[in-house]
PDB file of C-alpha atoms and ligand atoms in Angstrom:
ATOM      1  CA  MET A  66      16.281 -18.170  -1.900  1.00 55.00           C
ATOM      2  CA  THR A  67      13.087 -16.955  -3.263  1.00 69.00           C
ATOM      3  CA  THR A  68      11.963 -19.972  -6.446  1.00 69.00           C
ATOM      4  CA  VAL A  69       9.406 -18.910  -9.529  1.00 68.00           C
ATOM      5  CA  ILE A  70       7.649 -21.817 -11.012  1.00 67.00           C
ATOM      6  CA  LYS A  71       7.343 -20.954 -14.744  1.00 67.00           C
ATOM      7  CA  CYS A  72       4.086 -22.985 -15.968  1.00 62.00           C
ATOM      8  CA  HIS A  73       2.189 -22.280 -18.999  1.00 58.00           C
ATOM      9  CA  SER A  74       0.965 -18.180 -18.428  1.00 54.00           C
ATOM     10  CA  LEU A  75       0.680 -18.845 -15.021  1.00 54.00           C
ATOM     11  CA  SER A  76       3.950 -18.163 -12.434  1.00 57.00           C
ATOM     12  CA  TYR A  77       3.450 -18.933  -8.771  1.00 61.00           C
ATOM     13  CA  VAL A  78       6.048 -18.195  -6.796  1.00 65.00           C
ATOM     14  CA  ILE A  79       7.121 -19.590  -3.246  1.00 70.00           C
ATOM     15  CA  PHE A  80       9.222 -17.321  -0.656  1.00 75.00           C
ATOM     16  CA  ASN A  81      11.595 -18.262   0.524  1.00 76.00           C
ATOM     17  CA  ALA A  82       9.942 -18.725   4.526  1.00 70.00           C
ATOM     18  CA  LYS A  83      12.435 -15.599   5.955  1.00 76.00           C
ATOM     19  CA  MET A  84      11.269 -12.438   3.301  1.00 87.00           C
ATOM     20  CA  THR A  85       9.894  -9.585   4.961  1.00 93.00           C
ATOM     21  CA  PHE A  86       6.254  -8.142   3.988  1.00 96.00           C
ATOM     22  CA  VAL A  87       6.024  -4.382   5.203  1.00 97.00           C
ATOM     23  CA  LEU A  88       2.504  -3.775   4.273  1.00 98.00           C
ATOM     24  CA  ILE A  89       1.606   0.618   4.846  1.00 98.00           C
ATOM     25  CA  SER A  90      -1.847   1.273   6.284  1.00 97.00           C
ATOM     26  CA  GLY A  91      -2.757   4.755   6.646  1.00 97.00           C
ATOM     27  CA  GLY A  92      -5.696   6.751   4.882  1.00 98.00           C
ATOM     28  CA  PRO A  93      -5.002   8.908   1.722  1.00 97.00           C
ATOM     29  CA  GLY A  94      -1.881  12.054   1.646  1.00 97.00           C
ATOM     30  CA  SER A  95      -0.990  10.273   4.953  1.00 98.00           C
ATOM     31  CA  GLY A  96       2.058  10.114   4.471  1.00 98.00           C
ATOM     32  CA  LYS A  97       2.034   6.497   3.104  1.00 98.00           C
ATOM     33  CA  GLY A  98       4.486   7.218  -0.103  1.00 97.00           C
ATOM     34  CA  THR A  99       7.243  10.031   1.823  1.00 98.00           C
ATOM     35  CA  GLN A 100       7.621   7.578   4.680  1.00 98.00           C
ATOM     36  CA  CYS A 101       7.486   4.375   2.019  1.00 98.00           C
ATOM     37  CA  GLU A 102      11.287   6.330  -0.311  1.00 98.00           C
ATOM     38  CA  LYS A 103      12.427   7.209   2.806  1.00 98.00           C
ATOM     39  CA  ILE A 104      12.027   3.479   4.322  1.00 98.00           C
ATOM     40  CA  VAL A 105      13.766   2.151   0.695  1.00 97.00           C
ATOM     41  CA  ALA A 106      16.996   4.184   0.281  1.00 97.00           C
ATOM     42  CA  LYS A 107      18.082   3.265   3.798  1.00 97.00           C
ATOM     43  CA  TYR A 108      17.042  -0.621   3.874  1.00 96.00           C
ATOM     44  CA  GLY A 109      16.674  -1.902   0.513  1.00 95.00           C
ATOM     45  CA  TYR A 110      13.015  -3.257   0.776  1.00 96.00           C
ATOM     46  CA  THR A 111      10.969  -3.279  -2.796  1.00 96.00           C
ATOM     47  CA  HIS A 112       8.784  -0.412  -2.782  1.00 97.00           C
ATOM     48  CA  LEU A 113       5.183  -1.844  -4.657  1.00 97.00           C
ATOM     49  CA  SER A 114       2.358   0.917  -4.493  1.00 96.00           C
ATOM     50  CA  SER A 115      -1.012  -0.860  -5.531  1.00 96.00           C
ATOM     51  CA  GLY A 116      -1.864   3.087  -6.401  1.00 95.00           C
ATOM     52  CA  ASP A 117       0.926   2.978  -8.927  1.00 96.00           C
ATOM     53  CA  LEU A 118       0.669  -0.518 -10.821  1.00 97.00           C
ATOM     54  CA  LEU A 119      -2.909   0.582 -10.991  1.00 97.00           C
ATOM     55  CA  ARG A 120      -2.046   4.584 -13.102  1.00 96.00           C
ATOM     56  CA  ALA A 121       1.285   2.806 -14.809  1.00 97.00           C
ATOM     57  CA  GLU A 122      -1.520   0.563 -16.178  1.00 96.00           C
ATOM     58  CA  VAL A 123      -4.306   3.318 -17.011  1.00 97.00           C
ATOM     59  CA  ALA A 124      -1.368   5.580 -18.360  1.00 97.00           C
ATOM     60  CA  SER A 125      -0.737   2.579 -20.442  1.00 97.00           C
ATOM     61  CA  GLY A 126      -3.875   3.008 -22.142  1.00 97.00           C
ATOM     62  CA  SER A 127      -4.720  -0.238 -22.201  1.00 96.00           C
ATOM     63  CA  GLU A 128      -8.044  -1.650 -22.087  1.00 96.00           C
ATOM     64  CA  ARG A 129      -7.898  -2.951 -18.857  1.00 94.00           C
ATOM     65  CA  GLY A 130      -6.477   0.356 -18.112  1.00 96.00           C
ATOM     66  CA  LYS A 131      -9.319   1.930 -19.049  1.00 97.00           C
ATOM     67  CA  GLN A 132     -11.810   0.245 -16.877  1.00 96.00           C
ATOM     68  CA  LEU A 133      -9.697   0.716 -14.102  1.00 97.00           C
ATOM     69  CA  GLN A 134      -9.795   4.927 -14.473  1.00 97.00           C
ATOM     70  CA  ALA A 135     -12.965   5.125 -14.210  1.00 97.00           C
ATOM     71  CA  ILE A 136     -12.845   3.137 -11.295  1.00 97.00           C
ATOM     72  CA  MET A 137     -10.199   4.852 -10.010  1.00 97.00           C
ATOM     73  CA  GLN A 138     -11.940   8.205 -11.184  1.00 96.00           C
ATOM     74  CA  LYS A 139     -14.874   7.672  -8.619  1.00 96.00           C
ATOM     75  CA  GLY A 140     -13.419   6.663  -5.812  1.00 96.00           C
ATOM     76  CA  GLU A 141     -13.853   3.340  -6.034  1.00 97.00           C
ATOM     77  CA  LEU A 142     -12.123  -0.055  -5.101  1.00 96.00           C
ATOM     78  CA  VAL A 143     -10.342  -2.620  -7.772  1.00 97.00           C
ATOM     79  CA  PRO A 144     -11.386  -6.051  -7.919  1.00 95.00           C
ATOM     80  CA  LEU A 145      -9.558  -7.728  -5.156  1.00 95.00           C
ATOM     81  CA  ASP A 146      -8.554  -9.812  -8.201  1.00 93.00           C
ATOM     82  CA  THR A 147      -6.711  -7.331 -10.128  1.00 95.00           C
ATOM     83  CA  VAL A 148      -5.203  -6.174  -7.471  1.00 96.00           C
ATOM     84  CA  LEU A 149      -3.275  -8.618  -6.301  1.00 96.00           C
ATOM     85  CA  ASP A 150      -2.348 -10.591  -9.666  1.00 94.00           C
ATOM     86  CA  MET A 151      -0.251  -7.169 -10.187  1.00 95.00           C
ATOM     87  CA  ILE A 152       1.405  -7.123  -6.835  1.00 95.00           C
ATOM     88  CA  LYS A 153       2.510 -10.816  -7.628  1.00 94.00           C
ATOM     89  CA  GLU A 154       3.094 -10.363 -11.029  1.00 93.00           C
ATOM     90  CA  ALA A 155       5.527  -6.905  -9.559  1.00 95.00           C
ATOM     91  CA  MET A 156       7.104  -9.093  -6.170  1.00 94.00           C
ATOM     92  CA  ILE A 157       8.101 -12.152  -9.590  1.00 91.00           C
ATOM     93  CA  ALA A 158      10.123  -9.877 -11.173  1.00 92.00           C
ATOM     94  CA  LYS A 159      12.195  -8.248  -8.641  1.00 92.00           C
ATOM     95  CA  ALA A 160      12.019 -12.067  -7.129  1.00 87.00           C
ATOM     96  CA  ASP A 161      15.894 -12.957  -6.842  1.00 84.00           C
ATOM     97  CA  VAL A 162      16.423  -9.081  -5.376  1.00 86.00           C
ATOM     98  CA  SER A 163      15.135  -8.253  -3.250  1.00 88.00           C
ATOM     99  CA  LYS A 164      15.784  -7.707   0.384  1.00 87.00           C
ATOM    100  CA  GLY A 165      12.221  -7.583   1.230  1.00 93.00           C
ATOM    101  CA  TYR A 166       8.790  -6.140   0.594  1.00 96.00           C
ATOM    102  CA  LEU A 167       7.115  -3.203   1.451  1.00 98.00           C
ATOM    103  CA  ILE A 168       3.655  -2.864   0.351  1.00 97.00           C
ATOM    104  CA  ASP A 169       1.871   0.822  -0.101  1.00 97.00           C
ATOM    105  CA  GLY A 170      -2.088   0.616  -0.279  1.00 94.00           C
ATOM    106  CA  TYR A 171      -2.631  -2.680   0.030  1.00 95.00           C
ATOM    107  CA  PRO A 172      -4.999  -4.655   1.969  1.00 96.00           C
ATOM    108  CA  ARG A 173      -7.880  -1.897   1.594  1.00 96.00           C
ATOM    109  CA  GLU A 174     -10.032  -4.541   2.355  1.00 96.00           C
ATOM    110  CA  VAL A 175     -10.117  -7.469   5.598  1.00 96.00           C
ATOM    111  CA  LYS A 176     -10.662 -10.245   2.438  1.00 96.00           C
ATOM    112  CA  GLN A 177      -7.842  -8.714   0.309  1.00 96.00           C
ATOM    113  CA  GLY A 178      -5.487  -9.177   3.652  1.00 96.00           C
ATOM    114  CA  GLU A 179      -6.257 -13.203   3.410  1.00 96.00           C
ATOM    115  CA  GLU A 180      -5.954 -13.169   0.117  1.00 95.00           C
ATOM    116  CA  PHE A 181      -2.518 -11.915   0.206  1.00 95.00           C
ATOM    117  CA  GLU A 182      -1.951 -14.271   3.566  1.00 93.00           C
ATOM    118  CA  LYS A 183      -2.913 -17.209   1.094  1.00 93.00           C
ATOM    119  CA  LYS A 184      -1.228 -16.088  -1.873  1.00 92.00           C
ATOM    120  CA  ILE A 185       1.851 -15.214  -0.680  1.00 92.00           C
ATOM    121  CA  GLY A 186       2.294 -14.349   2.259  1.00 92.00           C
ATOM    122  CA  ALA A 187       2.069 -13.965   6.502  1.00 94.00           C
ATOM    123  CA  PRO A 188       3.330  -9.820   6.544  1.00 96.00           C
ATOM    124  CA  ALA A 189       5.638  -9.773   9.678  1.00 96.00           C
ATOM    125  CA  LEU A 190       4.871  -5.697  10.534  1.00 98.00           C
ATOM    126  CA  LEU A 191       2.373  -3.093   9.233  1.00 98.00           C
ATOM    127  CA  LEU A 192       2.587   0.376   9.252  1.00 98.00           C
ATOM    128  CA  TYR A 193      -0.256   2.242  10.649  1.00 98.00           C
ATOM    129  CA  VAL A 194       0.754   5.778   8.768  1.00 98.00           C
ATOM    130  CA  ASP A 195      -2.568   7.934  11.018  1.00 98.00           C
ATOM    131  CA  ALA A 196      -3.293  11.476  10.302  1.00 98.00           C
ATOM    132  CA  LYS A 197      -6.701  13.426  10.777  1.00 98.00           C
ATOM    133  CA  ALA A 198      -8.252  14.374   8.420  1.00 98.00           C
ATOM    134  CA  GLU A 199      -7.992  17.484   7.838  1.00 98.00           C
ATOM    135  CA  THR A 200      -4.442  16.699   8.153  1.00 98.00           C
ATOM    136  CA  MET A 201      -5.113  14.635   4.711  1.00 98.00           C
ATOM    137  CA  VAL A 202      -7.251  16.221   2.969  1.00 98.00           C
ATOM    138  CA  LYS A 203      -5.118  20.192   3.109  1.00 98.00           C
ATOM    139  CA  ARG A 204      -1.921  17.915   1.959  1.00 98.00           C
ATOM    140  CA  LEU A 205      -3.833  15.731  -0.865  1.00 98.00           C
ATOM    141  CA  MET A 206      -5.588  19.339  -2.365  1.00 98.00           C
ATOM    142  CA  LYS A 207      -2.451  20.461  -2.342  1.00 97.00           C
ATOM    143  CA  ARG A 208      -0.415  17.579  -3.295  1.00 97.00           C
ATOM    144  CA  GLY A 209      -2.875  17.639  -6.089  1.00 97.00           C
ATOM    145  CA  GLU A 210      -2.169  21.336  -7.860  1.00 97.00           C
ATOM    146  CA  THR A 211       0.844  18.919  -9.128  1.00 98.00           C
ATOM    147  CA  SER A 212       1.146  15.727  -9.252  1.00 96.00           C
ATOM    148  CA  GLY A 213      -1.676  15.300 -12.251  1.00 95.00           C
ATOM    149  CA  ARG A 214      -3.600  12.705 -10.494  1.00 94.00           C
ATOM    150  CA  ALA A 215      -7.576  12.330 -11.813  1.00 93.00           C
ATOM    151  CA  ASP A 216      -8.650  12.176  -8.180  1.00 96.00           C
ATOM    152  CA  ASP A 217      -6.757  14.620  -6.179  1.00 97.00           C
ATOM    153  CA  ASN A 218      -9.505  17.311  -6.501  1.00 96.00           C
ATOM    154  CA  GLU A 219     -12.165  17.495  -3.422  1.00 96.00           C
ATOM    155  CA  GLU A 220     -15.210  15.379  -4.963  1.00 97.00           C
ATOM    156  CA  THR A 221     -12.937  11.904  -5.032  1.00 97.00           C
ATOM    157  CA  ILE A 222     -10.485  12.668  -2.148  1.00 98.00           C
ATOM    158  CA  LYS A 223     -14.006  12.896  -0.258  1.00 97.00           C
ATOM    159  CA  LYS A 224     -15.379   9.286  -1.241  1.00 97.00           C
ATOM    160  CA  ARG A 225     -11.951   7.655  -0.686  1.00 97.00           C
ATOM    161  CA  LEU A 226     -11.667   8.855   2.837  1.00 98.00           C
ATOM    162  CA  ASP A 227     -15.306   7.749   3.382  1.00 97.00           C
ATOM    163  CA  LEU A 228     -13.904   4.713   1.845  1.00 96.00           C
ATOM    164  CA  TYR A 229     -10.441   4.195   3.458  1.00 97.00           C
ATOM    165  CA  TYR A 230     -12.339   3.878   6.854  1.00 97.00           C
ATOM    166  CA  LYS A 231     -15.094   1.939   6.124  1.00 97.00           C
ATOM    167  CA  ALA A 232     -13.066  -0.741   4.615  1.00 96.00           C
ATOM    168  CA  THR A 233      -9.686   0.170   5.608  1.00 96.00           C
ATOM    169  CA  GLU A 234      -9.694   0.833   9.295  1.00 95.00           C
ATOM    170  CA  PRO A 235     -10.960  -2.455   9.720  1.00 96.00           C
ATOM    171  CA  VAL A 236      -7.986  -3.824   8.048  1.00 96.00           C
ATOM    172  CA  ILE A 237      -5.773  -2.875  11.617  1.00 96.00           C
ATOM    173  CA  ALA A 238      -8.659  -3.597  13.493  1.00 95.00           C
ATOM    174  CA  TYR A 239      -8.137  -6.933  12.094  1.00 96.00           C
ATOM    175  CA  TYR A 240      -4.046  -7.366  12.120  1.00 97.00           C
ATOM    176  CA  GLU A 241      -4.113  -5.759  15.805  1.00 97.00           C
ATOM    177  CA  LYS A 242      -4.746  -9.364  17.036  1.00 95.00           C
ATOM    178  CA  ARG A 243      -1.977 -10.475  15.971  1.00 93.00           C
ATOM    179  CA  SER A 244       0.386  -8.305  17.348  1.00 95.00           C
ATOM    180  CA  ILE A 245       1.801  -6.758  13.791  1.00 97.00           C
ATOM    181  CA  VAL A 246       0.928  -3.646  13.558  1.00 98.00           C
ATOM    182  CA  ARG A 247       2.501  -0.192  15.065  1.00 98.00           C
ATOM    183  CA  LYS A 248       0.486   3.621  14.452  1.00 98.00           C
ATOM    184  CA  ILE A 249       2.436   5.604  14.045  1.00 98.00           C
ATOM    185  CA  ASN A 250       1.806  10.170  14.313  1.00 98.00           C
ATOM    186  CA  SER A 251       2.745  10.770  10.743  1.00 98.00           C
ATOM    187  CA  GLU A 252       1.374  15.005  12.187  1.00 98.00           C
ATOM    188  CA  LEU A 253       4.822  15.343  13.104  1.00 98.00           C
ATOM    189  CA  PRO A 254       7.436  16.363  10.250  1.00 98.00           C
ATOM    190  CA  VAL A 255       9.016  13.935   7.876  1.00 98.00           C
ATOM    191  CA  GLU A 256      12.134  14.128  10.132  1.00 98.00           C
ATOM    192  CA  GLU A 257      10.135  12.738  13.094  1.00 98.00           C
ATOM    193  CA  VAL A 258       7.520  10.758  11.904  1.00 98.00           C
ATOM    194  CA  PHE A 259      10.479   8.638   9.956  1.00 98.00           C
ATOM    195  CA  ALA A 260      12.657   7.932  13.297  1.00 98.00           C
ATOM    196  CA  ILE A 261       9.769   6.198  13.918  1.00 98.00           C
ATOM    197  CA  VAL A 262       9.904   4.524  10.838  1.00 98.00           C
ATOM    198  CA  GLU A 263      13.240   3.361  11.697  1.00 98.00           C
ATOM    199  CA  LYS A 264      12.913   1.868  15.026  1.00 98.00           C
ATOM    200  CA  ALA A 265       9.687  -0.209  14.281  1.00 98.00           C
ATOM    201  CA  ILE A 266      11.229  -1.966  11.290  1.00 97.00           C
ATOM    202  CA  ASP A 267      15.160  -2.260  13.381  1.00 97.00           C
ATOM    203  CA  GLU A 268      12.394  -4.063  15.956  1.00 96.00           C
ATOM    204  CA  LEU A 269      12.017  -7.382  12.973  1.00 94.00           C
ATOM    205  CA  LYS A 270      15.529  -7.743  13.410  1.00 79.00           C
TER     206      LYS A 270
HETATM  207  N1  CTP B   4      -5.131  -1.417  -3.621  1.00 78.34           N
HETATM  208  C1  CTP B   4      -5.999  -0.812  -3.985  1.00 78.34           C
HETATM  209  C2  CTP B   4      -5.155   0.396  -4.414  1.00 78.34           C
HETATM  210  C3  CTP B   4      -5.739   1.788  -5.300  1.00 78.34           C
HETATM  211  N2  CTP B   4      -6.386   1.259  -4.915  1.00 78.34           N
HETATM  212  C4  CTP B   4      -7.801   1.671  -6.324  1.00 78.34           C
HETATM  213  O1  CTP B   4      -6.168   3.206  -6.868  1.00 78.34           O
HETATM  214  C5  CTP B   4      -6.765   4.928  -6.122  1.00 78.34           C
HETATM  215  C6  CTP B   4      -5.702   5.543  -4.923  1.00 78.34           C
HETATM  216  O2  CTP B   4      -5.446   4.350  -4.586  1.00 78.34           O
HETATM  217  P1  CTP B   4      -3.576   5.516  -3.876  1.00 78.34           P
HETATM  218  O3  CTP B   4      -3.244   5.721  -4.731  1.00 78.34           O
HETATM  219  O4  CTP B   4      -2.961   3.587  -3.159  1.00 78.34           O
HETATM  220  O5  CTP B   4      -3.912   5.823  -3.942  1.00 78.34           O
HETATM  221  P2  CTP B   4      -4.956   6.874  -1.561  1.00 78.34           P
HETATM  222  O6  CTP B   4      -5.125   5.816  -0.986  1.00 78.34           O
HETATM  223  O7  CTP B   4      -5.985   7.243  -2.016  1.00 78.34           O
HETATM  224  O8  CTP B   4      -2.967   7.776  -1.375  1.00 78.34           O
HETATM  225  P3  CTP B   4      -2.028   7.708  -1.701  1.00 78.34           P
HETATM  226  O9  CTP B   4      -3.334   9.112  -2.399  1.00 78.34           O
HETATM  227  O10 CTP B   4      -2.089   9.044  -0.170  1.00 78.34           O
HETATM  228  O11 CTP B   4      -1.096   7.583  -2.295  1.00 78.34           O
HETATM  229  C7  CTP B   4      -7.707   4.842  -5.139  1.00 78.34           C
HETATM  230  O12 CTP B   4      -8.566   5.364  -5.041  1.00 78.34           O
HETATM  231  C8  CTP B   4      -8.796   3.688  -5.795  1.00 78.34           C
HETATM  232  O13 CTP B   4      -9.720   3.315  -7.252  1.00 78.34           O
HETATM  233  C9  CTP B   4      -7.599  -0.060  -5.681  1.00 78.34           C
HETATM  234  O14 CTP B   4      -8.771   0.766  -5.845  1.00 78.34           O
HETATM  235  N3  CTP B   4      -6.729  -0.857  -4.520  1.00 78.34           N
HETATM  236  N1  GDP B   5       3.840  17.931   7.196  1.00 78.34           N
HETATM  237  C1  GDP B   5       4.490  17.126   6.363  1.00 78.34           C
HETATM  238  N2  GDP B   5       4.146  16.796   5.239  1.00 78.34           N
HETATM  239  C2  GDP B   5       3.786  14.802   4.677  1.00 78.34           C
HETATM  240  C3  GDP B   5       4.001  14.147   5.588  1.00 78.34           C
HETATM  241  N3  GDP B   5       4.231  12.705   5.011  1.00 78.34           N
HETATM  242  C4  GDP B   5       3.934  13.951   3.315  1.00 78.34           C
HETATM  243  N4  GDP B   5       3.647  14.719   3.290  1.00 78.34           N
HETATM  244  C5  GDP B   5       2.918  15.066   2.598  1.00 78.34           C
HETATM  245  O1  GDP B   5       1.704  15.124   2.393  1.00 78.34           O
HETATM  246  C6  GDP B   5       1.175  14.599   1.049  1.00 78.34           C
HETATM  247  C7  GDP B   5       0.927  13.653   0.427  1.00 78.34           C
HETATM  248  O2  GDP B   5       2.174  13.115   0.740  1.00 78.34           O
HETATM  249  P1  GDP B   5       2.342  11.250  -0.122  1.00 78.34           P
HETATM  250  O3  GDP B   5       3.063  10.246   0.209  1.00 78.34           O
HETATM  251  O4  GDP B   5       1.898  11.135  -1.329  1.00 78.34           O
HETATM  252  O5  GDP B   5       1.207  10.390   0.269  1.00 78.34           O
HETATM  253  P2  GDP B   5      -0.178   8.774   0.427  1.00 78.34           P
HETATM  254  O6  GDP B   5      -1.362   9.574  -0.031  1.00 78.34           O
HETATM  255  O7  GDP B   5      -0.229   8.498   2.019  1.00 78.34           O
HETATM  256  O8  GDP B   5       1.024   8.255  -0.235  1.00 78.34           O
HETATM  257  C8  GDP B   5       2.517  14.865   0.378  1.00 78.34           C
HETATM  258  O9  GDP B   5       1.994  15.838  -1.439  1.00 78.34           O
HETATM  259  C9  GDP B   5       3.682  14.955   1.104  1.00 78.34           C
HETATM  260  O10 GDP B   5       4.833  16.702   0.700  1.00 78.34           O
HETATM  261  C10 GDP B   5       4.903  14.283   6.967  1.00 78.34           C
HETATM  262  O11 GDP B   5       5.221  13.910   7.707  1.00 78.34           O
HETATM  263  N5  GDP B   5       4.591  15.718   7.365  1.00 78.34           N
HETATM  264 MG1   MG B   6       0.889   7.719  -1.807  1.00 78.34          MG
END
């Protein structure tokens, strides 16, 4: 059982010790979202994409959304507390039905990983979706033709990639020390990538 304690406007959540947290990391356009959809369909995990949560806030037209949009359009990182609070709230909303959580696009830097652990729990697995920079740029430019995303343009893609190599790759090294990283070659066709993902998740059981 997962317990949610509400106290005034604050919510505290005590997750079941056996609750599975899977992180999914990799560069922009590497194929995280694509694999997440397949994981949800097979394993019933709750998918939380930090980017999607932020875009929903932007779409709401709120004051906070306007500030977020300016940051995201530049390909920069939204402050840690903002993203973590959103993830936590979304986790709490699904706490009584969730079989496990798939956290997509967070942590973006080592500090974010440390905070996740303090406030939520320790991840069991990090799926590192790996593709070449050239491949990611190609995929994002193609996605940009239809995604309507303000950051799927050449200039912002370059910034997102630079920031990924500088801030997010060290996150993978941080979790490698704990042996929870599974590197997934996402240059392969989607189904072949998923076969590797399935193996990594099945090993958790
Ligand atoms: N934890 C996060 C997640 C997202 N963002 C912001 O939201 C943007 C889009 O994030 P996301 O949807 O996760 O995009 P990418 O990681 O670039 O990956 P993809 O487009 O492939 O989903 C980022 O560039 C960043 O400005 C952030 O600051 N912090
Ligand atoms: N060839 C190939 N294309 C992929 C693969 N995964 C994703 N794509 C394409 O790459 C683009 C970016 O994928 P997405 O899942 O949005 O990546 P994310 O940015 O990491 O969430 C999409 O338009 C997908 O169609 C893959 O494994 N192989
Ligand atoms: Mg995505």
